[in-house]
Short mmCIF file of C-alpha atoms in Angstrom, two decimals:
data_model
loop_
_atom_site.label_atom_id
_atom_site.label_comp_id
_atom_site.label_asym_id
_atom_site.label_seq_id
_atom_site.Cartn_x
_atom_site.Cartn_y
_atom_site.Cartn_z
CA MET A 17 -1.97 -11.46 -26.78
CA ASN A 18 -3.28 -15.03 -26.92
CA SER A 19 -7.06 -15.13 -26.35
CA TYR A 20 -6.49 -17.81 -23.72
CA PHE A 21 -3.83 -15.83 -21.87
CA PHE A 22 -5.51 -15.97 -18.47
CA SER A 23 -6.30 -19.69 -18.66
CA ASP A 24 -2.74 -20.36 -19.83
CA MET A 25 -1.40 -18.26 -16.98
CA SER A 26 -3.54 -20.09 -14.42
CA VAL A 27 -2.12 -23.41 -15.61
CA MET A 28 1.42 -22.06 -15.23
CA LEU A 29 0.55 -20.70 -11.80
CA GLY A 30 -0.69 -24.13 -10.72
CA ARG A 31 2.48 -25.73 -12.05
CA SER A 32 4.74 -23.35 -10.13
CA MET A 33 2.67 -23.57 -6.93
CA ARG A 34 3.03 -27.37 -6.94
CA HIS A 35 6.79 -26.89 -7.02
CA ILE A 36 6.52 -24.58 -4.00
CA PHE A 37 4.45 -26.99 -1.91
CA ARG A 38 6.81 -29.85 -2.71
CA SER A 39 9.87 -27.89 -1.59
CA LEU A 40 10.40 -28.15 2.17
CA ASP A 41 13.47 -25.93 1.88
CA THR A 42 11.39 -23.11 0.39
CA ILE A 43 8.75 -23.35 3.13
CA ILE A 44 11.40 -23.32 5.87
CA THR A 45 13.30 -20.36 4.44
CA VAL A 46 10.32 -18.19 3.55
CA THR A 47 8.06 -18.91 6.54
CA ILE A 48 9.87 -20.68 9.38
CA MET A 49 13.05 -18.58 9.33
CA PRO A 50 11.26 -15.19 9.56
CA ILE A 51 9.16 -16.56 12.43
CA ALA A 52 12.31 -17.78 14.18
CA MET A 53 13.89 -14.35 13.67
CA MET A 54 10.80 -12.66 15.10
CA LEU A 55 10.88 -14.92 18.14
CA LEU A 56 14.59 -14.19 18.62
CA PHE A 57 14.28 -10.42 18.39
CA VAL A 58 11.14 -10.17 20.50
CA TYR A 59 12.04 -12.57 23.31
CA VAL A 60 15.85 -12.26 23.37
CA PHE A 61 16.77 -8.78 22.11
CA GLY A 62 13.46 -6.94 22.46
CA GLY A 63 13.94 -5.96 26.09
CA ALA A 64 17.25 -4.27 25.31
CA ILE A 65 16.12 -2.36 22.22
CA GLN A 66 14.73 1.14 22.70
CA SER A 67 12.10 1.21 20.00
CA GLY A 68 9.79 3.75 21.59
CA THR A 69 6.94 1.22 21.94
CA ASP A 70 5.84 -0.90 24.88
CA ASN A 71 5.19 -3.94 22.66
CA TYR A 72 8.27 -4.66 20.56
CA VAL A 73 6.48 -7.20 18.33
CA ASN A 74 4.31 -4.32 17.07
CA TYR A 75 7.48 -2.48 16.08
CA VAL A 76 9.34 -5.37 14.48
CA LEU A 77 6.55 -7.12 12.53
CA PRO A 78 6.68 -4.88 9.41
CA GLY A 79 10.38 -5.59 8.97
CA ILE A 80 9.85 -9.32 9.47
CA LEU A 81 7.22 -9.32 6.73
CA LEU A 82 9.63 -7.66 4.29
CA ILE A 83 12.42 -10.07 5.26
CA ALA A 84 10.10 -12.99 4.47
CA VAL A 85 9.52 -11.53 0.99
CA ALA A 86 13.26 -10.93 0.51
CA ASN A 87 13.98 -14.54 1.52
CA SER A 88 11.74 -15.82 -1.27
CA ILE A 89 13.48 -13.95 -4.06
CA GLY A 90 16.37 -16.37 -4.47
CA TYR A 91 13.92 -19.19 -5.17
CA VAL A 92 12.19 -17.18 -7.91
CA SER A 93 15.43 -16.66 -9.80
CA TYR A 94 16.49 -20.27 -9.14
CA ARG A 95 13.28 -21.75 -10.59
CA LEU A 96 13.39 -19.41 -13.59
CA PHE A 97 17.00 -20.40 -14.25
CA LEU A 98 16.10 -24.11 -14.13
CA ASP A 99 13.25 -23.62 -16.60
CA LYS A 100 15.56 -21.74 -18.93
CA GLN A 101 18.37 -24.28 -18.59
CA ARG A 102 16.07 -27.25 -19.21
CA GLY A 103 14.53 -25.65 -22.28
CA ILE A 104 11.08 -25.43 -20.68
CA PHE A 105 10.42 -21.98 -22.10
CA GLU A 106 11.28 -23.16 -25.61
CA ARG A 107 8.84 -26.06 -25.26
CA PHE A 108 6.07 -23.78 -24.05
CA ASN A 109 6.78 -21.27 -26.82
CA SER A 110 6.38 -24.01 -29.40
CA MET A 111 2.85 -24.68 -28.12
CA PRO A 112 -0.28 -22.65 -28.90
CA ILE A 113 -0.16 -20.75 -25.61
CA ALA A 114 0.67 -17.16 -24.69
CA HIS A 115 4.46 -16.87 -24.70
CA SER A 116 4.56 -14.73 -21.58
CA ALA A 117 2.26 -17.06 -19.58
CA ALA A 118 5.17 -19.14 -18.28
CA LEU A 119 6.99 -16.07 -16.97
CA TRP A 120 3.83 -14.64 -15.42
CA GLY A 121 3.20 -18.00 -13.78
CA HIS A 122 6.42 -17.58 -11.81
CA VAL A 123 5.58 -13.98 -10.94
CA LEU A 124 2.08 -14.80 -9.68
CA THR A 125 3.46 -17.77 -7.76
CA SER A 126 5.73 -15.36 -5.91
CA LEU A 127 2.72 -13.20 -5.01
CA VAL A 128 0.50 -16.08 -3.89
CA SER A 129 3.15 -18.03 -1.97
CA ASN A 130 4.35 -14.89 -0.20
CA ALA A 131 0.77 -13.97 0.72
CA ILE A 132 0.30 -17.39 2.34
CA SER A 133 3.61 -17.09 4.22
CA LEU A 134 2.84 -13.57 5.45
CA VAL A 135 -0.59 -14.60 6.74
CA VAL A 136 1.06 -17.38 8.76
CA ILE A 137 3.64 -14.92 10.15
CA VAL A 138 0.92 -12.43 11.17
CA LEU A 139 -1.01 -15.21 12.92
CA VAL A 140 2.11 -16.16 14.89
CA ALA A 141 2.66 -12.48 15.73
CA LEU A 142 -0.89 -12.34 17.10
CA LEU A 143 -0.06 -15.26 19.39
CA MET A 144 3.03 -13.32 20.52
CA GLY A 145 0.93 -10.31 21.48
CA PHE A 146 0.77 -8.26 18.29
CA ARG A 147 -2.26 -5.99 18.27
CA SER A 148 -3.33 -3.47 15.66
CA PRO A 149 -6.02 -0.79 15.96
CA ALA A 150 -5.94 -0.35 12.17
CA GLY A 151 -9.15 -0.53 10.18
CA ILE A 152 -9.85 -2.50 7.03
CA LEU A 153 -8.66 0.31 4.72
CA SER A 154 -5.31 0.50 6.52
CA TRP A 155 -4.87 -3.26 6.25
CA LEU A 156 -5.71 -3.10 2.54
CA ALA A 157 -3.12 -0.34 2.13
CA VAL A 158 -0.54 -2.54 3.89
CA ALA A 159 -1.42 -5.45 1.61
CA GLY A 160 -1.06 -3.20 -1.44
CA ILE A 161 2.35 -1.89 -0.39
CA ILE A 162 3.65 -5.39 0.33
CA ALA A 163 2.26 -6.67 -2.99
CA LEU A 164 4.09 -3.89 -4.85
CA PHE A 165 7.27 -4.62 -2.89
CA THR A 166 6.94 -8.32 -3.74
CA LEU A 167 6.42 -7.58 -7.43
CA ALA A 168 9.39 -5.22 -7.50
CA LEU A 169 11.72 -7.84 -6.01
CA THR A 170 10.20 -10.62 -8.13
CA TRP A 171 10.92 -8.81 -11.39
CA ILE A 172 14.49 -8.15 -10.21
CA ALA A 173 14.80 -11.87 -9.49
CA ALA A 174 13.40 -12.62 -12.94
CA ILE A 175 16.20 -10.62 -14.55
CA ALA A 176 18.78 -12.54 -12.51
CA GLY A 177 17.24 -15.95 -13.22
CA LEU A 178 16.93 -15.37 -16.95
CA SER A 179 20.41 -13.84 -17.30
CA ALA A 180 22.40 -16.19 -15.05
CA LYS A 181 24.93 -18.65 -16.42
CA SER A 182 24.83 -20.95 -13.38
CA VAL A 183 22.67 -21.87 -10.39
CA ASP A 184 24.94 -19.88 -8.09
CA GLY A 185 24.66 -16.87 -10.36
CA ALA A 186 20.86 -17.09 -10.27
CA GLY A 187 20.74 -17.11 -6.49
CA VAL A 188 23.31 -14.41 -5.80
CA ILE A 189 20.77 -11.63 -6.32
CA ALA A 190 19.17 -12.54 -3.00
CA TYR A 191 22.23 -11.66 -0.87
CA PRO A 192 22.30 -7.86 -1.28
CA ILE A 193 18.51 -7.73 -0.97
CA HIS A 194 18.69 -9.52 2.39
CA PHE A 195 20.81 -6.71 3.85
CA LEU A 196 18.36 -3.92 3.03
CA PRO A 197 15.78 -4.80 5.74
CA ILE A 198 18.57 -5.32 8.28
CA ILE A 199 20.18 -1.92 7.63
CA SER A 200 16.91 -0.03 7.98
CA SER A 201 14.45 0.93 10.68
CA ALA A 202 13.05 -2.61 10.70
CA PHE A 203 14.61 -3.56 14.04
CA VAL A 204 15.82 -0.32 15.63
CA PRO A 205 15.14 3.38 15.00
CA THR A 206 17.63 4.89 12.57
CA ALA A 207 18.38 7.65 15.11
CA SER A 208 20.42 5.12 17.14
CA MET A 209 22.75 4.32 14.22
CA PRO A 210 26.18 5.87 13.50
CA GLY A 211 26.16 8.71 10.98
CA PRO A 212 27.13 6.92 7.73
CA VAL A 213 24.96 3.89 8.52
CA ARG A 214 22.05 6.15 9.43
CA ALA A 215 22.41 8.08 6.18
CA PHE A 216 22.26 4.85 4.17
CA ALA A 217 19.37 3.44 6.21
CA GLU A 218 17.24 6.57 5.79
CA ASN A 219 17.83 6.83 2.04
CA GLN A 220 17.28 3.27 0.88
CA PRO A 221 13.91 1.81 -0.18
CA VAL A 222 13.12 -0.44 2.78
CA THR A 223 13.04 2.21 5.54
CA PRO A 224 10.13 4.27 4.12
CA ILE A 225 8.28 1.06 3.30
CA VAL A 226 8.73 -0.23 6.87
CA GLU A 227 7.74 3.13 8.34
CA ALA A 228 4.62 3.37 6.17
CA ILE A 229 3.49 -0.16 7.05
CA ARG A 230 4.21 0.39 10.75
CA ALA A 231 2.25 3.65 10.83
CA LEU A 232 -0.71 2.05 9.05
CA LEU A 233 -0.77 -0.96 11.39
CA LEU A 234 -0.51 1.23 14.49
CA ASN A 235 -3.13 3.65 13.12
CA GLN A 236 -0.68 6.55 13.27
CA PRO A 237 -0.23 9.45 10.81
CA VAL A 238 1.57 8.15 7.74
CA GLY A 239 2.76 11.48 6.32
CA ASN A 240 4.92 11.43 3.22
CA GLU A 241 6.36 7.99 4.00
CA ILE A 242 3.59 6.18 2.16
CA TRP A 243 4.16 8.18 -1.03
CA ILE A 244 7.91 7.64 -0.84
CA ALA A 245 7.31 3.92 -0.26
CA LEU A 246 4.93 3.69 -3.22
CA ALA A 247 7.32 5.64 -5.44
CA TRP A 248 10.19 3.29 -4.59
CA CYS A 249 8.10 0.14 -5.15
CA ALA A 250 6.43 1.34 -8.35
CA GLY A 251 9.66 2.75 -9.81
CA ILE A 252 11.71 -0.38 -9.14
CA MET A 253 8.90 -2.63 -10.36
CA LEU A 254 8.46 -0.72 -13.63
CA VAL A 255 12.16 -0.63 -14.48
CA ALA A 256 12.69 -4.29 -13.54
CA TYR A 257 9.57 -5.36 -15.47
CA ILE A 258 10.82 -3.67 -18.65
CA PHE A 259 14.28 -5.21 -18.39
CA ALA A 260 12.91 -8.66 -17.47
CA GLY A 261 10.61 -8.58 -20.50
CA ARG A 262 13.51 -7.77 -22.80
CA VAL A 263 15.71 -10.48 -21.31
CA TYR A 264 12.88 -13.01 -21.56
CA LYS A 265 12.40 -12.31 -25.26
CA MET A 266 16.13 -12.71 -25.82
CA ARG A 267 16.67 -15.85 -23.72
CA ALA A 268 13.41 -17.80 -23.77
#
């Protein structure tokens, strides 16, 4: 590893963050759209949904946070594809910098930009009446789960961006990921779903993650959901990280 790895990585992080702040489309999709969805579900559909809580925004917020992360994934793969197509990685690799710094710059940008977006969404939820009795440890646990979820999806996006042959191919990975929060317990309890849909919803990664975050925020018993959520996030992240590293060495 280059002795200046962390300084190299910070430079790449700054480069990628500047691209984020200059992209109005990214800000709208990752922050404004989840907020609009939260407003829609709380104020239009919330009264008709039997969620088992008096304050529907408390129920729906965990799913909205995960949707915001899922919305950002297409941009990760898109920016990685552009760097690969333009030969940016080759230029960086010809310089005396850590070869993996450029890739890690994109990954850390995903973490930082999503953290900023999620803070904004939580602040809006507070204005809408969201209240949490959770303590600092529960909030830290929520932040950890979401960070792992973000990393897992980011490394999947890295594989797509580095492997794609076209811009459309780089962005297509986002579409199936978008459906996972929708077909889960993010908006309605899975008990209200038809049999086959319920079976899928209860056995896909997002539902235990949503349930764990919701229980932590509402200061309720978490049970095994948190371990299932962590296992999903860590397992996906590890596998995707290994494959992304191999693809990066082959393509960059």
